[in-house]
Coordinates of C-alpha atoms and ligand atoms in Angstrom, one line a residue:
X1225 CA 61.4 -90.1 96.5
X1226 CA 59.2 -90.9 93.3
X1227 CA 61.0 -92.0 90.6
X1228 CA 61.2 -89.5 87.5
X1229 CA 59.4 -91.5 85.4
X1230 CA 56.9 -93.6 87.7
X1231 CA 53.9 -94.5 86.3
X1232 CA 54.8 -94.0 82.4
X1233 CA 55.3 -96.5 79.6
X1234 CA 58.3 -96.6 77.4
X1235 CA 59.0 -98.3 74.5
X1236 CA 62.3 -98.5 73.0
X1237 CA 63.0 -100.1 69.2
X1238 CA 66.1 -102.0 68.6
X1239 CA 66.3 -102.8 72.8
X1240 CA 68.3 -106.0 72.6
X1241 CA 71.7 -104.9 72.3
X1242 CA 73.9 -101.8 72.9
X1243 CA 72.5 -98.1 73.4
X1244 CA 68.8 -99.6 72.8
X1245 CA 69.7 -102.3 75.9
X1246 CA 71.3 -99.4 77.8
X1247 CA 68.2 -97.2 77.3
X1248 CA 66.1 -99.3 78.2
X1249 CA 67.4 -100.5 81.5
X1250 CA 67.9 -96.9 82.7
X1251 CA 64.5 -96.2 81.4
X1252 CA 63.3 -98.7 83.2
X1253 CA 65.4 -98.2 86.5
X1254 CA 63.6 -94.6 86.3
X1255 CA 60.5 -95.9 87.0
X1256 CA 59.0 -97.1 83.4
X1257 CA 57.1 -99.8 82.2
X1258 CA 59.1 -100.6 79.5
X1259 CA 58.3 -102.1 76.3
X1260 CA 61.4 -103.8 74.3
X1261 CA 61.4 -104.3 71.1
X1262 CA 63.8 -106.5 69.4
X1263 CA 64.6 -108.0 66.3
X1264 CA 66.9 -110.9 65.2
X1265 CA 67.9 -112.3 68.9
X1266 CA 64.7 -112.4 71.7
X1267 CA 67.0 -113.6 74.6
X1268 CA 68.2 -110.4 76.0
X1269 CA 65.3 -109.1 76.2
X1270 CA 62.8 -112.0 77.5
X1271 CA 65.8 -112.0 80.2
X1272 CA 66.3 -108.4 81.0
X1273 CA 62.1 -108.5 81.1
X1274 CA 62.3 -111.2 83.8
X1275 CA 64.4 -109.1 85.5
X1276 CA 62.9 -106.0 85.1
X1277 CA 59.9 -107.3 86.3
X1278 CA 61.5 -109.7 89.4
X1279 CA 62.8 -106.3 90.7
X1280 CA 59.0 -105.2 91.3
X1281 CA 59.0 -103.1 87.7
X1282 CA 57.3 -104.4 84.7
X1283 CA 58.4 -105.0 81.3
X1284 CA 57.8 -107.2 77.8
X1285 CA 59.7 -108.1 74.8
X1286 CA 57.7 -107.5 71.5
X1287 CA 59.2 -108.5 67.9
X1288 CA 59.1 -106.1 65.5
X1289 CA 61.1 -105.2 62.4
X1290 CA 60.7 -101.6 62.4
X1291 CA 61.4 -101.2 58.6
X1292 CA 57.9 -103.1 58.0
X1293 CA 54.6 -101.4 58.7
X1294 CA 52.3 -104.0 59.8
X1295 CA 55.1 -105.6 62.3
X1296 CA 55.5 -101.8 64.0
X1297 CA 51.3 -101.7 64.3
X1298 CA 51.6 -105.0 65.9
X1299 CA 54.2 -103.8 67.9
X1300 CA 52.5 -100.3 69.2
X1301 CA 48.6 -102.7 68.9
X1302 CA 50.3 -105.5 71.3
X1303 CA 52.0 -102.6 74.2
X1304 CA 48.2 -100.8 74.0
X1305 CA 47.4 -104.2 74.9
X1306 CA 49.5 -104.6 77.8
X1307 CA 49.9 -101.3 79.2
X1308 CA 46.8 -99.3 77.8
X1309 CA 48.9 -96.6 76.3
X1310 CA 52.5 -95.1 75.9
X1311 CA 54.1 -91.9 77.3
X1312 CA 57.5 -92.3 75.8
X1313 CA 59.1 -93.6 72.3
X1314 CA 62.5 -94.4 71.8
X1315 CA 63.0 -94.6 68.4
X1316 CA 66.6 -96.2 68.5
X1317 CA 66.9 -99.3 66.2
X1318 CA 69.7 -99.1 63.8
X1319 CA 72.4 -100.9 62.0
X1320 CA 75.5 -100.4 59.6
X1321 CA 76.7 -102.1 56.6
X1322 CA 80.1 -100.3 56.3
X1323 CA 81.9 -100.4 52.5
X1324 CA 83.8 -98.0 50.4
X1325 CA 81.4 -96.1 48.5
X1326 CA 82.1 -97.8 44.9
X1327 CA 81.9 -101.0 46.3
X1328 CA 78.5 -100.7 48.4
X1329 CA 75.7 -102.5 47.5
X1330 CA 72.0 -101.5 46.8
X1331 CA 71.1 -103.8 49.3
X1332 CA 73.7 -102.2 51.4
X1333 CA 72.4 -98.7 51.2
X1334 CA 68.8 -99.9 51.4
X1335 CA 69.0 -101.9 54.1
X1336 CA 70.5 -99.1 56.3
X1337 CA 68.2 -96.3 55.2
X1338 CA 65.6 -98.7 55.5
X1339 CA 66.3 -99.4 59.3
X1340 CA 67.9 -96.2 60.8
X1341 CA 65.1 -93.7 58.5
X1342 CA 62.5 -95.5 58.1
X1343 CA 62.3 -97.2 60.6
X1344 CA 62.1 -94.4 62.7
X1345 CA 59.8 -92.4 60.4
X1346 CA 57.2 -95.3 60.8
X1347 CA 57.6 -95.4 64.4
X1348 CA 57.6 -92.0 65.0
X1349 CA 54.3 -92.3 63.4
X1350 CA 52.8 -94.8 65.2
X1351 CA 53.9 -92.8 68.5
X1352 CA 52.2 -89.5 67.4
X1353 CA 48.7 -92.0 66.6
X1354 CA 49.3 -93.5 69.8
X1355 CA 50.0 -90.4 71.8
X1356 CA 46.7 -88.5 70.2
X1357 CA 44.7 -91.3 70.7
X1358 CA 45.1 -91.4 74.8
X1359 CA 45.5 -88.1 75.3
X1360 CA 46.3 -86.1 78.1
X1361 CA 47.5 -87.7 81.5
X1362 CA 48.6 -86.6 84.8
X1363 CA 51.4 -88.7 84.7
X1364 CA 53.5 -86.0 82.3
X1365 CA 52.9 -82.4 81.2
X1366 CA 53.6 -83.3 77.6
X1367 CA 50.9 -85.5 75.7
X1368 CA 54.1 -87.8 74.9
X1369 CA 57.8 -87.6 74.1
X1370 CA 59.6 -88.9 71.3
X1371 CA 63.6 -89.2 72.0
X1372 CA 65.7 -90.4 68.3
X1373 CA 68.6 -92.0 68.6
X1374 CA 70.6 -89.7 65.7
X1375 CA 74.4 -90.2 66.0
X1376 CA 77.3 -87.4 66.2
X1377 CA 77.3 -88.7 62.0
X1378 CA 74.3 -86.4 61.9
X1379 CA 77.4 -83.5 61.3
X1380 CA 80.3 -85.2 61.1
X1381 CA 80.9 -86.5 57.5
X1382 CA 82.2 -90.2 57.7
X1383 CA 83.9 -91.7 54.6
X1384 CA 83.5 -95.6 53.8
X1385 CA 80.1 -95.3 55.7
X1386 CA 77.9 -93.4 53.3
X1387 CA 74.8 -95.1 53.7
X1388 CA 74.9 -94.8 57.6
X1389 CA 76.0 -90.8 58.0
X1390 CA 73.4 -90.4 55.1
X1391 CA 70.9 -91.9 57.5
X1392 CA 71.8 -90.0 60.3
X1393 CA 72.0 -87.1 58.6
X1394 CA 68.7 -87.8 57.5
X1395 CA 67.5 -87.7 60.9
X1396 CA 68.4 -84.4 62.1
X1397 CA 66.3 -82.9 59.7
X1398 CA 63.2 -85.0 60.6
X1399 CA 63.4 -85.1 63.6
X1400 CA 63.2 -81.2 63.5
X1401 CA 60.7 -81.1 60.6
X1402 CA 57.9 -83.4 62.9
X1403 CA 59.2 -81.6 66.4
X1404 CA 57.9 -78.2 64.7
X1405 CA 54.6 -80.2 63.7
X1406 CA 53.7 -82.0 66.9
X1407 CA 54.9 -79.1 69.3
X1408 CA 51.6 -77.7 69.7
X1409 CA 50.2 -80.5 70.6
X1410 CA 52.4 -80.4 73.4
X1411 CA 54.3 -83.7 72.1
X1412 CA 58.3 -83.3 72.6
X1413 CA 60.2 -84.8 69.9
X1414 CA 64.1 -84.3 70.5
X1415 CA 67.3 -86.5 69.5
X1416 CA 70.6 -88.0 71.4
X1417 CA 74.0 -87.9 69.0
X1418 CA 75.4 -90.5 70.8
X1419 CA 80.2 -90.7 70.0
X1420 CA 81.8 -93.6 70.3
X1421 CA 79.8 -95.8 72.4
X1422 CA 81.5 -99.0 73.6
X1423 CA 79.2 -101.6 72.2
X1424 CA 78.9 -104.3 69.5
X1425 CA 79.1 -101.9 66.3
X1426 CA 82.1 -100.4 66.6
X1427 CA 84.4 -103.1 68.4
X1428 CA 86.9 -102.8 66.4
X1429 CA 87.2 -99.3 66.9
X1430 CA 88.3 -99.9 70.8
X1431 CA 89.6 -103.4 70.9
X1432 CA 92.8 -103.3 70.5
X1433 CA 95.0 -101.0 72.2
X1434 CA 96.3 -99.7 69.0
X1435 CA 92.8 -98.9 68.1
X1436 CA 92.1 -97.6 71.2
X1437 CA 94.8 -94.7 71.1
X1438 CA 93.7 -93.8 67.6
X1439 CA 89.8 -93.4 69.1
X1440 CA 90.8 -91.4 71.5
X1441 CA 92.3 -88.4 69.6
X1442 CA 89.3 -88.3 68.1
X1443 CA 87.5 -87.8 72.0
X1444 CA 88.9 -84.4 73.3
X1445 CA 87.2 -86.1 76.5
X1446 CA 89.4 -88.9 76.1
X1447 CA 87.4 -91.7 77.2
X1448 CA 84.9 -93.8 75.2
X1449 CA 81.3 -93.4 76.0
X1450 CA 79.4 -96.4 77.8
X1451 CA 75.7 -96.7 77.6
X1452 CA 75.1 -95.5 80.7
X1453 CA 75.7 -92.1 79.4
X1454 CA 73.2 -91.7 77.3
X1455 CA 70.6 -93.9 79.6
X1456 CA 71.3 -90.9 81.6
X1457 CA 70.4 -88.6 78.8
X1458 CA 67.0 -90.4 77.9
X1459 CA 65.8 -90.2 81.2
X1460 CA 66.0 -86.5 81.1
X1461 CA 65.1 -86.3 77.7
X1462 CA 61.8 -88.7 78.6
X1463 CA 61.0 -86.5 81.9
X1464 CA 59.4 -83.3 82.8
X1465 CA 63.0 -82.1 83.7
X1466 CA 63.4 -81.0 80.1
X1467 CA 59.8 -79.9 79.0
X1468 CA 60.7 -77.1 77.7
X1469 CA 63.3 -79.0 75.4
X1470 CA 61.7 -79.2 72.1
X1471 CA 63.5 -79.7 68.7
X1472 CA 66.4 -80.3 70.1
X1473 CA 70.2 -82.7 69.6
X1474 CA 71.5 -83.6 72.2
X1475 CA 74.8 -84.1 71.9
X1476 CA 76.9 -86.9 74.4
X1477 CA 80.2 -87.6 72.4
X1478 CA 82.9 -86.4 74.8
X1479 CA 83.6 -83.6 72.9
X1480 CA 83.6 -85.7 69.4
X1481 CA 82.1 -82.5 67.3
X1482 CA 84.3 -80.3 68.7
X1483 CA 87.1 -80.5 65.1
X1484 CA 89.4 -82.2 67.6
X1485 CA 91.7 -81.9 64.8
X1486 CA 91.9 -78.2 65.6
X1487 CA 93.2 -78.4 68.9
X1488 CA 96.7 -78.1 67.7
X1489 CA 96.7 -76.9 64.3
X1490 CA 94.9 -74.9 61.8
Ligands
BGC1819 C1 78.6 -95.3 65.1 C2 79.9 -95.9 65.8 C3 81.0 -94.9 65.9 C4 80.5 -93.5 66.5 C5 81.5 -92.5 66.4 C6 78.3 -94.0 65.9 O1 77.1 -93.5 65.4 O2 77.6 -96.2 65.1 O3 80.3 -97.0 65.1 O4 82.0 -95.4 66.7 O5 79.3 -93.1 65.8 O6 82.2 -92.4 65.2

């Protein structure tokens, strides 16, 4: 059978670790070229490219800090380069700097709004340029497809991390603002809310069994996420399984937005 997403190109921000790493690999196990951009450590992704690409698919690793303009032209100039044009953006770099609110920094707040908002507002960009600049293709029924990686913070208020729900919060309403924009041009913008994800940024939210048990009441699911589950969710997202899926959240938090501090009280 062909693969969902044969004969696109992918390109996923913030691809050498976690969610972004996850993406990417299901991505690319769907059939993608993938492009993966990092920023602070290359490794991952030079070796998940050599992989990628041993396995008879095909892949690069681009720099790219994806808070700086010229560095995400490079990055969209340098895929055209290699793979003549791109079907799918996964704008999923992020970060956060984690203080009480009287104690965070400038740089602190910066630094995250930078990343997770504009970061994606620039690549965003880029991907709408891109996209209206190769047009149509019989690879996909949309003219491209846009997934950004929001956060179940883009609802659920989240004390000692203002900077980072304020960023995701931030998102839902872009992403909805350019998804009504670009629609007619048959581009499909949508985001994932990813819950608790086991991965690097919240280890200390599951690494301790004590920790653990305290997580969990907050999953009606009970079970933390792994990135599988929302590789899974960008593949659907990315294919023409969900084109009529425009404007859209998708949530994949176990249940997390469901008050799960409701389900015996109130
Ligand atoms: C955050 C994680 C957190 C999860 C659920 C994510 O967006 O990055 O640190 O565990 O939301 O609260």
């Amino acid at each position: 059978m062909e693969k969902l997403l044969a004969n696109q190109v992918a390109l996923i921000t913030g691809a050498s670790s976690g969610i972004g790493y996850g993406v990417a690999k299901a991505l690319a196990d769907a059939g993608a070229a993938v492009v993966l951009n990092y920023h602070s450590h290359a490794e991952p992704d030079e070796k998940l490219a050599d992989e990628i690409e041993k396995a008879g698919g095909s892949a690069i690793a681009i720099h790219a800090d994806v808070s700086n303009p010229a560095q995400v032209a490079n990055l969209f100039e340098a895929s055209r380069a290699r793979f003549g044009g791109i079907d799918i953006v996964v704008a999923n770099a992020g970060l956060q700097k984690d203080s009480a609110f009287a104690d965070m920094t400038l740089d602190d707040w910066q630094l995250v709004l930078s990343t997770n908002l504009t970061g994606q507002f620039l690549t965003c960009q880029a991907a709408v340029k891109e996209f209206r600049r190769r047009g149509p293709t019989t690879v996909s029924k949309a003219l491209g497809k846009i997934i950004c990686m929001s956060s179940v913070h883009e609802v659920i208020p989240w004390a000692g991390h203002v900077n980072y729900a304020a960023s995701k919060g931030g998102i839902q309403m872009f992403m909805k603002s350019l998804a009504q924009e670009v629609a007619p041009e048959r581009i499909r913008v949508n985001s994932i809310a990813p819950g608790a994800i086991r991965t690097r940024i919240n280890q200390d939210a599951w690494d301790s069994q004590a920790a653990l048990d305290k997580l969990l009441q907050l999953i009606p699911y009970r079970r933390v996420g792994a990135v599988e589950d929302i590789g899974k969710a960008a593949v659907w997202l990315a294919s023409d399984e969900s084109d009529y899926v425009v404007g859209t959240t998708l949530f994949v938090d176990g249940g997390m937005t469901l008050y799960p501090g409701f389900s015996n009280n109130g």
